[in-house]
Amino acid sequence: MTGDLLIRSVRPWPGDPAEPVVDVLCRDGLVAATGVGLEVPDGVPAVDGKGGVLLPSFTDAHAHLDSTRLGLPFRPHSAGTGLAELIDNDRRNWRSAEQGVAERATHTLGRTIAGGATHVRSHAQVDVDSGLAKLEGVLAAREAHADRAHVEVVAFPQCGILRERGTAELLDAALRAGADVVGGLDPAGYDRDPVRHLDVVFELAERHQCGVDVHLHDVGSLGAFQVELVCERVAALDMRGRVTISHAFALSTVDSERQRELVDLLAEHDVAVTTVSPGAREPLPLRQLRWAGVRLGLGQDGIRDYWSPYGNGDMLDRAWMLAHRNGFRQDALVEMCVDIATRGGAAVLGRTLGLTEGAPADLVVVPGDTVTAAVMDRAPRTLVVHAGRVVAAEGELV
Amino acid sequence: MTGDLLIRSVRPWPGDPAEPVVDVLCRDGLVAATGVGLEVPDGVPAVDGKGGVLLPSFTDAHAHLDSTRLGLPFRPHSAGTGLAELIDNDRRNWRSAEQGVAERATHTLGRTIAGGATHVRSHAQVDVDSGLAKLEGVLAAREAHADRAHVEVVAFPQCGILRERGTAELLDAALRAGADVVGGLDPAGYDRDPVRHLDVVFELAERHQCGVDVHLHDVGSLGAFQVELVCERVAALDMRGRVTISHAFALSTVDSERQRELVDLLAEHDVAVTTVSPGAREPLPLRQLRWAGVRLGLGQDGIRDYWSPYGNGDMLDRAWMLAHRNGFRQDALVEMCVDIATRGGAAVLGRTLGLTEGAPADLVVVPGDTVTAAVMDRAPRTLVVHAGRVVAAEGELV
């Protein structure tokens, strides 16, 4: 459902803060015109941007809506260390949540939209413990917010594919049940057989003609080897532009020459990368990836769940985290983080966002003197627009 | 000026979230009693803690109130890279701020108090360019908030001591004019003569019988050498408990054996350490420092100034940053960050905070199910109490 809208008094980014504010007209869900003091066409609703900065809306390119506990009573972190223990801890606990997956995912997706994201790629855990229950919850959340955001769902084998019999069949069922993308997880480090793991993933992708998004925490040369394995399959199956590597810690844990090779490889195969800007990990080589033309998005990861207490549904806060963790002080670098969090993530989802005429009217208005100031302030979003319709205002859904 | 106060309905930390809320009576600026349903003594004002978590108030153990632009129109970051360029950039710009130092420092100190900090150690730049102007501004801010917070001011040679003739004399004048502590800055890496630099600093400390707080960004063995030089002077002048090393990047840039030696050396000489939890630097060995008994505080550093766009006056946000940067998920570790941000920083200033009877009634009430939840939420503080008087409520000064 697309809409018509006149947004008054905003300052498009990039732009000179000293320039007068402009109005932006949206028609049929697209940006139609930008100018000072535009007339309101008959029947078109008008809203006030209050002089805020106008950005393309945020994309959360890597969320786990299925596990969120945002808004529920806080539970102390109960997991020990290590991925296997985190997986087991989630299994021990997720069924005891005060609400089901659908209700929790719907709440957090709503907070994410209110924070200015109108494109979201969420993983939904598919495994022999939960079957398709988590996927169904995330699909219900997507349906609940269908008019407010475009949501892609990844059938995500959080517990590996080969370690537990029946997971590959569940992934197949998940893709038939509405998942858009097939996931993978540390084919070597966790699932213990990188070739077979990736062969299952890409076979499913071929069968369902869908994209791939592989979690790759494996570091160093083992992680780098798996980046190569992914790219080999992209080439063999002609899947350029349809594959994402999430986290990709390998890129920041090899020497600079190897890093350059991997970045070039990703660019050559048009394999996208997403980061969640983890606090304690070495940051990805953001500039190198962008210079090479690699599509690079930002995500929230888990949002206050059995895995981690962090995350709040706010992609502007996440952009702040990316900038701060990288030690960026220059406005151009902070703005690069905003670009990763908006257009960058959208490109990972195969969408082109912008503010020019004909671009999708997926927009967010943020209070602040400049984009960098807005990142530092992280104030509630003035307006969030999806497909030409206001979906949130002053930090709350409408 | 101390006060009497009854704080109703709070959950003291540490404590069991399932326990009933209690009331806390403050008398003459001290915690006098804690219990369920305390009677209000005649003439004692009562305030509602709304079931929030009660903590000792925050201490900002390392601020630069003299340079802040918080609340003023945002200016793009105009410095190039490197400490010398940052220093020069500040010199080129600080006089053109829309408000003077006193007004700016007063505003940001107010925001810091509203965020729950009632103890602050602020550096005030003393150099041949600005003379004592910045110090006077910070002293004026301290005076403006004298009833709301305890503020220590460091006479800080931001431009070195030996590089510009007359700085040592200005530091001496600053200590006569009201500064409490004498500062230093990278005695080797910036001022180029670690022995002479530290001899000037410690000679001033001896003359004025004041504490010392040295910025030490120098890394690796050069930084470690200067930690030793500081400790030698502490021993020679019997200054245990009165010296702080700020940043102390050396600790996280040497091998683990050398790190252990340095931590032991700091503990032996009771030299405190402060961190601002920078995004792109390796974190300090927080647990090792605390296990060894080293007093360890947290600070905001610059707060949206010509040095950096970051900082917002919120020490709870800074505690979040410390936890996130260290990858802490366990509640005990997140709570350790809160302890560093409260009691830890107070200990750096030679103050003992707590919630037990007889402790100073410097308290903050934060909404949240638990302390960790409060850190994650970073909601406006319900109440801030200094010396038994409410100084801020719901995120605003009273």
PDB file of C-alpha atoms in Angstrom, chain A residues 7 72-73 76 115 171 191 281 289-290 322 356 363 367 383 387-388:
ATOM      1  CA  ILE A   7       6.577  16.538   4.302  1.00  0.00           C
ATOM      2  CA  LEU A  72       9.331  -7.844  28.939  1.00  0.00           C
ATOM      3  CA  PRO A  73      10.660  -8.078  32.497  1.00  0.00           C
ATOM      4  CA  PRO A  76      19.693 -11.794  34.055  1.00  0.00           C
ATOM      5  CA  GLY A 115      13.226   4.168  15.427  1.00  0.00           C
ATOM      6  CA  LEU A 171      15.116 -25.275   6.222  1.00  0.00           C
ATOM      7  CA  ASP A 191      29.060 -27.218  11.930  1.00  0.00           C
ATOM      8  CA  ARG A 281      35.600  -7.472  18.226  1.00  0.00           C
ATOM      9  CA  LEU A 289      34.854  -2.545   1.738  1.00  0.00           C
ATOM     10  CA  ARG A 290      33.098   0.565   0.497  1.00  0.00           C
ATOM     11  CA  LEU A 322      29.525   1.903  14.663  1.00  0.00           C
ATOM     12  CA  THR A 356      16.053  12.008  -5.282  1.00  0.00           C
ATOM     13  CA  LEU A 363      12.320   8.315   4.765  1.00  0.00           C
ATOM     14  CA  PRO A 367      16.039  16.252  14.977  1.00  0.00           C
ATOM     15  CA  LEU A 383       8.768  11.172  11.335  1.00  0.00           C
ATOM     16  CA  ALA A 387       6.124   3.930   0.830  1.00  0.00           C
ATOM     17  CA  GLY A 388       4.875   7.490   1.135  1.00  0.00           C
TER      18      GLY A 388
END
